[in-house]
C-alpha cells in the first residue's frame, strides 16, 4: 500500500507555512515601520493584533462554508484574498492603511485551519491523525522560521515594503498548485485502490452512523469541545506573543540586527517543527499499541506538552542569550506539539466527520480569542514596565491552566449522538 496521502499532508503544511510567513512579515518589518511612522509600542501591539480581530470573527463562517462547499473552494478563495492583502500592506502609507490591510488579511486567513482540518479529516486515517494534525499545525512554526530568515534578508536589502510583496507572492504560487491538483480521496487518481480503501475505512471508524453533520449548537453544548477550545487559547496566547514580539525582543533587548534577530528567531522555530513531528509520530505509535485514539487518551500527551512549554516561566531569571533561546526552543516545541495534538484530540472525540470544519472553527476561535489579546497586552506590559518579563510569565501561567483543563474536562465525546456502548467504559477510564 502506498503513502501518496502524505503529499496532501505536505501541501497543507506548506499552506500554513506561507500563511505564517504573511503573519510574521510585520514582526520582521516592525522596527523599520515603527521608526518610519514614529509608532509607540502600544500602536505596534495594535498592528500585531489587527489581523486577529477579523480572523476570529470569520472563523465560524469559514467553518460553515467549508462543510457546505468543501475545502478546495474555501481555501482557494481564502489564499487569493490573504495573499493580495499582504501585498497591499507593502503599499500602505501610514498606521490606518497598515491596520486596514492587516484586518483584510486576517479575515481571509480564517479559511486556512477549517479547510485544512477538513482536508485532514477527509484524508488522514485515524492511526496517523496525530502526525497529520502536527504537520498541519507545525506550519505555524516552520513559517516563522523560514519567514524571518527570508524576509529579514529581503527587508535589510530592499526595505520593509518588499518583505510584504515577497510574502504575498509565495501564497499565490501555492494557490496555483492547489487549484490544479487537489481532489478528495474518493476521486483522486494519484492514490492506489488499496490506499484509498484504507483511508476511507479508517477515517470513518467510530464515526456517527449516517455521516450527518452536527450543528454549531450541538457542538457548543459539548464540555469537551469547550475544553479543547479553551486549552487552545491558553497555548495560542504564548504562541502569538512569540510570533509577534520575539524579533522586537531580540532587537531591542539583546541589541541584534534585523538579519541576526531573524536567524536567532528561526532556530527555535525550526527545532520546534522537527521535534513536534517526531513526538507526534511517537504518540500515534503509542496510542496504536494501547488500542487506538478514539478514547481520548491523547490528552495525556497534550498535558505533558503544555507543561513543558511552561518553562518560559523561568525567562525572567535568565540573562544569557543562549539560555533564553534554549528556553524559547523548549517552550515552542511544547507549544507545537501540544497545540497540534490538541487538534488531534478534538478529532479523536468528534463523532461526525461531516462536522470537522465547524469543530475546527470553534477550536481555533477559542485559541485566537486569547491570541488577539496577546500582542496588545504585551505592548501595554512593555510600555508600563520597560521589560518583557511579565509577558513571559503571563504565557506560562496560561499554559499550566490549559494543562489542568485538558486533564480534567476532555473525557466525553463531541457530537449529538451518544458513543457506542463499548466505548463508554473506555472513555470513563481514560
Short mmCIF file of C-alpha atoms in Angstrom, two decimals:
data_model
loop_
_atom_site.label_atom_id
_atom_site.label_comp_id
_atom_site.label_asym_id
_atom_site.label_seq_id
_atom_site.Cartn_x
_atom_site.Cartn_y
_atom_site.Cartn_z
CA UNK A 1 0.00 0.00 0.00
CA UNK A 2 1.34 3.39 -0.98
CA UNK A 3 1.59 6.56 1.08
CA UNK A 4 0.62 9.13 -1.53
CA UNK A 5 -1.69 10.73 1.05
CA UNK A 6 1.44 12.28 2.57
CA UNK A 7 1.53 14.59 -0.44
CA UNK A 8 -1.66 16.15 0.91
CA UNK A 9 -0.18 16.47 4.38
CA UNK A 10 2.84 18.24 2.89
CA UNK A 11 0.62 20.51 0.81
CA UNK A 12 -1.40 21.58 3.85
CA UNK A 13 1.82 22.02 5.83
CA UNK A 14 3.07 24.41 3.12
CA UNK A 15 -0.27 26.25 3.15
CA UNK A 16 0.18 27.07 6.84
CA UNK A 17 3.87 27.86 6.29
CA UNK A 18 3.01 30.58 3.77
CA UNK A 19 0.10 31.73 5.93
CA UNK A 20 2.51 32.37 8.77
CA UNK A 21 5.14 33.92 6.53
CA UNK A 22 2.49 36.55 5.80
CA UNK A 23 1.78 36.98 9.51
CA UNK A 24 5.43 37.25 10.53
CA UNK A 25 6.22 39.79 7.81
CA UNK A 26 5.00 42.58 10.10
CA UNK A 27 7.03 41.23 13.02
CA UNK A 28 10.21 41.37 10.93
CA UNK A 29 9.40 44.79 9.50
CA UNK A 30 8.05 46.29 12.75
CA UNK A 31 11.25 48.06 13.90
CA UNK A 32 11.62 49.75 10.49
CA UNK A 33 7.92 50.63 10.26
CA UNK A 34 7.85 51.97 13.83
CA UNK A 35 10.86 54.17 13.08
CA UNK A 36 9.42 55.45 9.78
CA UNK A 37 6.00 56.33 11.21
CA UNK A 38 7.09 57.09 14.80
CA UNK A 39 4.84 54.41 16.31
CA UNK A 40 4.74 53.62 20.05
CA UNK A 41 4.91 50.02 21.43
CA UNK A 42 1.16 50.21 22.08
CA UNK A 43 0.45 51.18 18.45
CA UNK A 44 2.71 48.38 17.22
CA UNK A 45 0.82 46.00 19.52
CA UNK A 46 -2.46 47.02 17.89
CA UNK A 47 -0.97 46.43 14.44
CA UNK A 48 0.22 42.97 15.52
CA UNK A 49 -3.25 42.17 16.83
CA UNK A 50 -5.32 43.67 13.98
CA UNK A 51 -5.43 40.60 11.76
CA UNK A 52 -6.78 38.55 14.69
CA UNK A 53 -9.82 40.82 15.14
CA UNK A 54 -11.27 39.83 11.77
CA UNK A 55 -9.71 36.35 11.87
CA UNK A 56 -11.69 35.42 14.98
CA UNK A 57 -14.94 36.87 13.62
CA UNK A 58 -14.62 34.96 10.34
CA UNK A 59 -13.56 31.54 11.68
CA UNK A 60 -17.07 30.25 12.40
CA UNK A 61 -18.46 31.36 9.00
CA UNK A 62 -15.44 29.76 7.30
CA UNK A 63 -16.10 26.52 9.19
CA UNK A 64 -19.70 26.54 7.99
CA UNK A 65 -18.66 27.34 4.40
CA UNK A 66 -16.04 24.58 4.45
CA UNK A 67 -18.56 21.93 5.50
CA UNK A 68 -21.03 23.25 2.89
CA UNK A 69 -18.82 23.95 -0.14
CA UNK A 70 -15.68 21.93 0.54
CA UNK A 71 -12.06 22.69 1.31
CA UNK A 72 -10.97 23.33 -2.28
CA UNK A 73 -13.26 26.32 -2.84
CA UNK A 74 -12.89 27.89 0.61
CA UNK A 75 -9.11 27.50 0.69
CA UNK A 76 -8.77 28.80 -2.87
CA UNK A 77 -10.69 32.00 -2.21
CA UNK A 78 -9.00 32.49 1.16
CA UNK A 79 -5.44 32.20 -0.17
CA UNK A 80 -6.17 34.55 -3.07
CA UNK A 81 -7.50 37.26 -0.75
CA UNK A 82 -4.96 36.99 2.06
CA UNK A 83 -2.02 36.94 -0.34
CA UNK A 84 -3.41 40.03 -2.05
CA UNK A 85 -3.94 41.76 1.30
CA UNK A 86 -0.32 41.07 2.25
CA UNK A 87 0.87 42.71 -0.96
CA UNK A 88 -1.39 45.69 -0.17
CA UNK A 89 0.35 46.04 3.21
CA UNK A 90 3.53 46.84 1.33
CA UNK A 91 1.67 49.73 -0.33
CA UNK A 92 0.46 51.19 2.99
CA UNK A 93 1.08 54.87 3.67
CA UNK A 94 0.55 55.03 7.44
CA UNK A 95 -0.95 53.50 10.55
CA UNK A 96 -4.55 53.42 9.30
CA UNK A 97 -3.78 51.74 5.97
CA UNK A 98 -1.50 49.24 7.69
CA UNK A 99 -4.32 48.44 10.09
CA UNK A 100 -6.84 48.02 7.27
CA UNK A 101 -4.71 45.69 5.16
CA UNK A 102 -3.91 43.51 8.17
CA UNK A 103 -7.60 43.23 9.02
CA UNK A 104 -8.38 42.14 5.46
CA UNK A 105 -5.59 39.58 5.62
CA UNK A 106 -6.95 38.20 8.91
CA UNK A 107 -10.48 37.80 7.55
CA UNK A 108 -9.21 35.75 4.62
CA UNK A 109 -6.76 33.68 6.68
CA UNK A 110 -9.69 32.44 8.75
CA UNK A 111 -10.25 29.91 5.94
CA UNK A 112 -6.96 28.11 6.49
CA UNK A 113 -7.50 25.97 9.57
CA UNK A 114 -11.16 24.99 8.97
CA UNK A 115 -10.34 24.00 5.38
CA UNK A 116 -7.05 22.38 6.38
CA UNK A 117 -8.78 20.45 9.15
CA UNK A 118 -11.40 19.22 6.68
CA UNK A 119 -8.66 18.06 4.29
CA UNK A 120 -7.06 16.01 7.06
CA UNK A 121 -10.40 14.64 8.26
CA UNK A 122 -11.05 13.51 4.66
CA UNK A 123 -7.57 12.13 4.00
CA UNK A 124 -5.94 11.04 7.28
CA UNK A 125 -6.54 7.56 8.75
CA UNK A 126 -7.17 7.63 12.50
CA UNK A 127 -3.96 5.72 13.18
CA UNK A 128 -1.84 8.62 11.92
CA UNK A 129 -4.06 11.59 12.66
CA UNK A 130 -1.69 12.92 15.31
CA UNK A 131 1.14 13.19 12.78
CA UNK A 132 -1.18 14.64 10.12
CA UNK A 133 -2.54 17.29 12.50
CA UNK A 134 1.00 18.11 13.61
CA UNK A 135 2.12 18.57 10.01
CA UNK A 136 -0.80 20.97 9.54
CA UNK A 137 -0.14 22.96 12.69
CA UNK A 138 3.67 22.86 12.57
CA UNK A 139 3.47 25.08 9.52
CA UNK A 140 2.81 27.76 12.13
CA UNK A 141 6.37 27.20 13.38
CA UNK A 142 8.21 26.44 10.15
CA UNK A 143 6.56 29.53 8.63
CA UNK A 144 8.02 32.00 11.13
CA UNK A 145 11.39 30.23 10.91
CA UNK A 146 11.51 30.41 7.13
CA UNK A 147 9.82 33.80 7.06
CA UNK A 148 12.14 35.55 9.49
CA UNK A 149 15.22 34.31 7.60
CA UNK A 150 13.91 35.14 4.13
CA UNK A 151 12.13 38.37 4.99
CA UNK A 152 14.89 39.51 7.34
CA UNK A 153 17.26 39.41 4.38
CA UNK A 154 14.73 41.00 1.98
CA UNK A 155 13.91 43.84 4.41
CA UNK A 156 17.58 44.53 5.18
CA UNK A 157 18.49 44.71 1.47
CA UNK A 158 15.36 46.07 -0.24
CA UNK A 159 13.34 47.72 2.54
CA UNK A 160 10.30 46.66 4.54
CA UNK A 161 7.78 47.00 1.70
CA UNK A 162 9.44 44.27 -0.34
CA UNK A 163 9.06 41.92 2.61
CA UNK A 164 5.28 42.06 2.17
CA UNK A 165 5.44 41.75 -1.62
CA UNK A 166 7.60 38.63 -1.30
CA UNK A 167 5.35 37.03 1.34
CA UNK A 168 2.19 37.61 -0.72
CA UNK A 169 3.68 36.12 -3.90
CA UNK A 170 4.56 32.87 -2.09
CA UNK A 171 0.89 32.28 -1.28
CA UNK A 172 -0.16 32.90 -4.87
CA UNK A 173 2.33 30.31 -6.13
CA UNK A 174 0.89 27.75 -3.68
CA UNK A 175 -2.63 28.59 -4.86
CA UNK A 176 -1.87 27.55 -8.44
CA UNK A 177 -0.80 24.08 -7.32
CA UNK A 178 -3.85 23.73 -5.05
CA UNK A 179 -6.35 24.55 -7.79
CA UNK A 180 -4.69 22.22 -10.29
CA UNK A 181 -4.08 19.14 -8.14
CA UNK A 182 -6.37 18.91 -5.10
CA UNK A 183 -9.06 16.21 -5.05
CA UNK A 184 -10.76 14.23 -2.28
CA UNK A 185 -9.61 10.63 -1.67
CA UNK A 186 -12.74 9.24 -3.34
CA UNK A 187 -11.79 10.70 -6.75
CA UNK A 188 -8.02 11.35 -6.54
CA UNK A 189 -6.20 9.47 -9.29
CA UNK A 190 -2.75 9.60 -7.70
CA UNK A 191 -3.60 7.07 -4.95
CA UNK A 192 -3.98 3.34 -5.48
CA UNK A 193 -7.13 1.38 -4.67
CA UNK A 194 -5.61 -0.28 -1.59
CA UNK A 195 -4.58 3.07 -0.11
CA UNK A 196 -7.96 4.61 -0.98
CA UNK A 197 -9.81 1.79 0.77
CA UNK A 198 -7.54 2.08 3.81
CA UNK A 199 -8.13 5.84 4.10
CA UNK A 200 -11.91 5.57 3.78
CA UNK A 201 -12.16 2.63 6.18
CA UNK A 202 -10.01 4.09 8.95
CA UNK A 203 -11.14 7.70 8.81
CA UNK A 204 -14.77 6.67 9.37
CA UNK A 205 -14.15 4.14 12.14
CA UNK A 206 -16.13 5.17 15.23
CA UNK A 207 -17.95 7.90 13.33
CA UNK A 208 -21.62 8.68 13.91
CA UNK A 209 -23.82 6.48 11.76
CA UNK A 210 -25.30 8.19 8.76
CA UNK A 211 -22.50 10.75 8.47
CA UNK A 212 -24.78 13.73 9.13
CA UNK A 213 -23.20 16.91 10.43
CA UNK A 214 -23.87 18.34 13.87
CA UNK A 215 -24.82 22.00 14.11
CA UNK A 216 -22.83 24.61 15.99
CA UNK A 217 -25.32 24.49 18.87
CA UNK A 218 -24.80 20.75 19.36
CA UNK A 219 -21.01 21.09 19.29
CA UNK A 220 -21.02 24.05 21.69
CA UNK A 221 -23.05 22.08 24.23
CA UNK A 222 -20.21 19.57 24.47
CA UNK A 223 -17.98 20.09 27.51
CA UNK A 224 -15.06 18.51 25.67
CA UNK A 225 -15.50 20.89 22.72
CA UNK A 226 -15.33 23.91 25.02
CA UNK A 227 -12.38 22.41 26.90
CA UNK A 228 -10.24 21.85 23.80
CA UNK A 229 -11.11 25.37 22.61
CA UNK A 230 -10.05 26.97 25.91
CA UNK A 231 -6.88 24.85 26.03
CA UNK A 232 -6.15 26.05 22.51
CA UNK A 233 -6.47 29.61 23.77
CA UNK A 234 -4.09 29.07 26.68
CA UNK A 235 -1.44 27.79 24.27
CA UNK A 236 -2.06 30.20 21.40
CA UNK A 237 -1.65 33.22 23.72
CA UNK A 238 2.03 32.35 24.23
CA UNK A 239 2.46 31.33 20.60
CA UNK A 240 1.23 34.76 19.46
CA UNK A 241 3.50 36.55 21.93
CA UNK A 242 6.48 34.76 20.37
CA UNK A 243 5.20 35.25 16.82
CA UNK A 244 4.66 38.99 17.15
CA UNK A 245 7.17 40.24 19.71
CA UNK A 246 10.15 37.86 19.59
CA UNK A 247 12.02 39.67 16.76
CA UNK A 248 11.50 43.01 18.53
CA UNK A 249 12.61 41.48 21.85
CA UNK A 250 15.85 40.24 20.28
CA UNK A 251 16.41 43.58 18.52
CA UNK A 252 15.56 45.87 21.45
CA UNK A 253 16.70 43.85 24.49
CA UNK A 254 19.51 41.75 23.00
CA UNK A 255 20.52 44.51 20.53
CA UNK A 256 20.60 42.28 17.45
CA UNK A 257 20.39 43.46 13.84
CA UNK A 258 17.35 42.55 11.70
CA UNK A 259 19.29 39.75 9.99
CA UNK A 260 20.74 38.38 13.24
CA UNK A 261 17.41 38.56 15.09
CA UNK A 262 15.86 36.73 12.15
CA UNK A 263 18.46 33.98 12.46
CA UNK A 264 18.01 33.67 16.23
CA UNK A 265 14.22 33.65 15.82
CA UNK A 266 14.38 30.99 13.11
CA UNK A 267 16.36 28.42 15.08
CA UNK A 268 13.80 27.79 17.85
CA UNK A 269 11.01 27.56 15.27
CA UNK A 270 12.88 25.09 13.05
CA UNK A 271 13.77 22.96 16.07
CA UNK A 272 10.17 23.02 17.31
CA UNK A 273 8.91 21.88 13.90
CA UNK A 274 11.24 18.86 13.75
CA UNK A 275 10.72 17.81 17.38
CA UNK A 276 6.94 18.17 17.08
CA UNK A 277 6.83 15.84 14.05
CA UNK A 278 8.90 13.23 15.88
CA UNK A 279 6.81 13.46 19.07
CA UNK A 280 3.54 13.28 17.12
CA UNK A 281 4.70 10.14 15.28
CA UNK A 282 5.69 8.55 18.58
CA UNK A 283 2.33 9.48 20.10
CA UNK A 284 0.47 7.80 17.22
CA UNK A 285 2.52 4.64 17.70
CA UNK A 286 1.99 4.64 21.45
CA UNK A 287 -1.77 5.12 21.08
CA UNK A 288 -1.94 2.36 18.46
CA UNK A 289 -0.22 -0.01 20.89
CA UNK A 290 -2.82 0.90 23.54
CA UNK A 291 -5.76 0.15 21.27
CA UNK A 292 -6.28 3.38 19.33
CA UNK A 293 -7.09 7.05 19.80
CA UNK A 294 -10.89 7.01 19.95
CA UNK A 295 -10.98 7.03 23.75
CA UNK A 296 -9.20 10.36 24.00
CA UNK A 297 -6.02 9.00 25.61
CA UNK A 298 -4.09 11.57 23.59
CA UNK A 299 -4.95 14.09 26.32
CA UNK A 300 -2.02 12.85 28.42
CA UNK A 301 0.48 13.86 25.75
CA UNK A 302 -1.22 17.24 25.40
CA UNK A 303 -0.85 17.81 29.15
CA UNK A 304 2.86 16.93 29.17
CA UNK A 305 3.45 19.17 26.15
CA UNK A 306 1.68 22.15 27.74
CA UNK A 307 3.65 21.78 30.96
CA UNK A 308 6.95 21.56 29.10
CA UNK A 309 6.04 24.75 27.21
CA UNK A 310 5.54 26.47 30.58
CA UNK A 311 9.34 26.50 31.13
CA UNK A 312 9.08 30.03 29.75
CA UNK A 313 8.16 30.98 33.34
CA UNK A 314 11.90 30.81 34.04
CA UNK A 315 12.73 33.51 31.45
CA UNK A 316 12.75 36.44 33.94
CA UNK A 317 15.52 34.69 35.88
CA UNK A 318 17.82 34.14 32.87
CA UNK A 319 20.08 36.78 31.33
CA UNK A 320 22.21 34.71 28.95
CA UNK A 321 21.06 34.94 25.32
CA UNK A 322 21.84 31.24 24.57
CA UNK A 323 19.87 30.16 27.66
CA UNK A 324 16.93 32.38 26.73
CA UNK A 325 16.92 30.85 23.25
CA UNK A 326 17.08 27.40 24.83
CA UNK A 327 14.01 28.15 26.95
CA UNK A 328 12.18 29.55 23.93
CA UNK A 329 13.08 26.43 21.90
CA UNK A 330 11.74 24.09 24.61
CA UNK A 331 8.62 26.22 25.01
CA UNK A 332 7.95 26.38 21.27
CA UNK A 333 8.43 22.61 20.96
CA UNK A 334 5.89 22.08 23.73
CA UNK A 335 3.52 24.55 22.06
CA UNK A 336 3.89 22.99 18.61
CA UNK A 337 3.27 19.51 19.99
CA UNK A 338 0.52 20.49 22.44
CA UNK A 339 -1.50 22.62 20.02
CA UNK A 340 -1.19 20.03 17.24
CA UNK A 341 -2.21 17.10 19.41
CA UNK A 342 -5.00 19.16 20.97
CA UNK A 343 -6.39 19.46 17.42
CA UNK A 344 -5.95 15.71 17.02
CA UNK A 345 -7.66 15.13 20.38
CA UNK A 346 -10.72 17.05 19.19
CA UNK A 347 -10.79 14.90 16.04
CA UNK A 348 -10.45 11.74 18.18
CA UNK A 349 -13.52 12.74 20.19
CA UNK A 350 -15.59 14.08 17.28
CA UNK A 351 -18.44 11.73 16.40
CA UNK A 352 -19.27 13.09 12.91
CA UNK A 353 -16.58 13.61 10.24
CA UNK A 354 -19.07 15.86 8.44
CA UNK A 355 -18.72 18.35 11.33
CA UNK A 356 -14.93 18.62 11.03
CA UNK A 357 -14.90 22.14 9.56
CA UNK A 358 -17.21 23.56 12.23
CA UNK A 359 -15.41 21.78 15.08
CA UNK A 360 -12.04 23.08 13.87
CA UNK A 361 -13.51 26.59 13.56
CA UNK A 362 -14.77 26.50 17.15
CA UNK A 363 -11.43 25.25 18.43
CA UNK A 364 -9.36 27.80 16.52
CA UNK A 365 -11.79 30.58 17.51
CA UNK A 366 -11.20 29.67 21.14
CA UNK A 367 -7.48 29.78 20.56
CA UNK A 368 -7.48 33.14 18.90
CA UNK A 369 -9.87 34.81 21.35
CA UNK A 370 -6.86 34.60 23.66
CA UNK A 371 -4.41 35.23 20.84
CA UNK A 372 -5.88 38.56 19.81
CA UNK A 373 -5.31 39.86 23.35
CA UNK A 374 -1.67 38.74 23.47
CA UNK A 375 0.03 41.36 21.25
CA UNK A 376 -1.90 44.26 22.79
CA UNK A 377 -1.40 43.07 26.37
CA UNK A 378 2.31 42.60 25.67
CA UNK A 379 2.57 46.12 24.25
CA UNK A 380 0.99 47.57 27.40
CA UNK A 381 3.25 45.43 29.63
CA UNK A 382 6.36 46.65 27.81
CA UNK A 383 5.19 50.28 27.92
CA UNK A 384 4.37 50.06 31.64
CA UNK A 385 7.37 48.07 32.88
CA UNK A 386 10.04 48.58 30.25
CA UNK A 387 10.53 44.79 30.31
CA UNK A 388 9.29 41.62 28.59
CA UNK A 389 9.44 39.53 31.80
CA UNK A 390 5.77 39.77 32.78
CA UNK A 391 4.72 38.90 29.24
CA UNK A 392 6.58 35.58 29.52
CA UNK A 393 5.12 34.94 32.98
CA UNK A 394 1.55 35.50 31.76
CA UNK A 395 2.08 32.96 28.98
CA UNK A 396 3.50 30.36 31.36
CA UNK A 397 0.59 30.65 33.79
CA UNK A 398 -1.93 30.16 30.96
CA UNK A 399 -0.07 27.06 29.77
CA UNK A 400 -0.34 25.44 33.19
CA UNK A 401 -4.05 26.34 33.26
CA UNK A 402 -4.56 24.70 29.86
CA UNK A 403 -2.88 21.52 31.04
CA UNK A 404 -5.27 21.27 34.00
CA UNK A 405 -8.31 21.85 31.76
CA UNK A 406 -7.20 19.14 29.33
CA UNK A 407 -6.57 16.64 32.09
CA UNK A 408 -9.96 17.11 33.74
CA UNK A 409 -12.52 18.16 31.12
CA UNK A 410 -11.90 16.22 27.88
CA UNK A 411 -13.39 12.81 28.73
CA UNK A 412 -16.68 12.92 26.77
CA UNK A 413 -17.25 12.53 23.03
CA UNK A 414 -18.02 15.58 20.90
CA UNK A 415 -21.30 15.44 18.98
CA UNK A 416 -25.02 14.84 19.22
CA UNK A 417 -25.10 11.06 19.31
CA UNK A 418 -24.06 9.03 22.32
CA UNK A 419 -20.98 6.85 21.78
CA UNK A 420 -21.37 3.15 21.18
CA UNK A 421 -21.74 1.25 24.46
CA UNK A 422 -18.35 -0.42 24.06
CA UNK A 423 -16.62 2.94 24.02
CA UNK A 424 -18.25 4.40 27.15
CA UNK A 425 -16.25 2.43 29.75
CA UNK A 426 -13.02 3.28 27.96
CA UNK A 427 -13.93 6.94 27.93
CA UNK A 428 -14.61 6.88 31.65
CA UNK A 429 -11.34 5.11 32.40
CA UNK A 430 -9.17 7.38 30.22
#
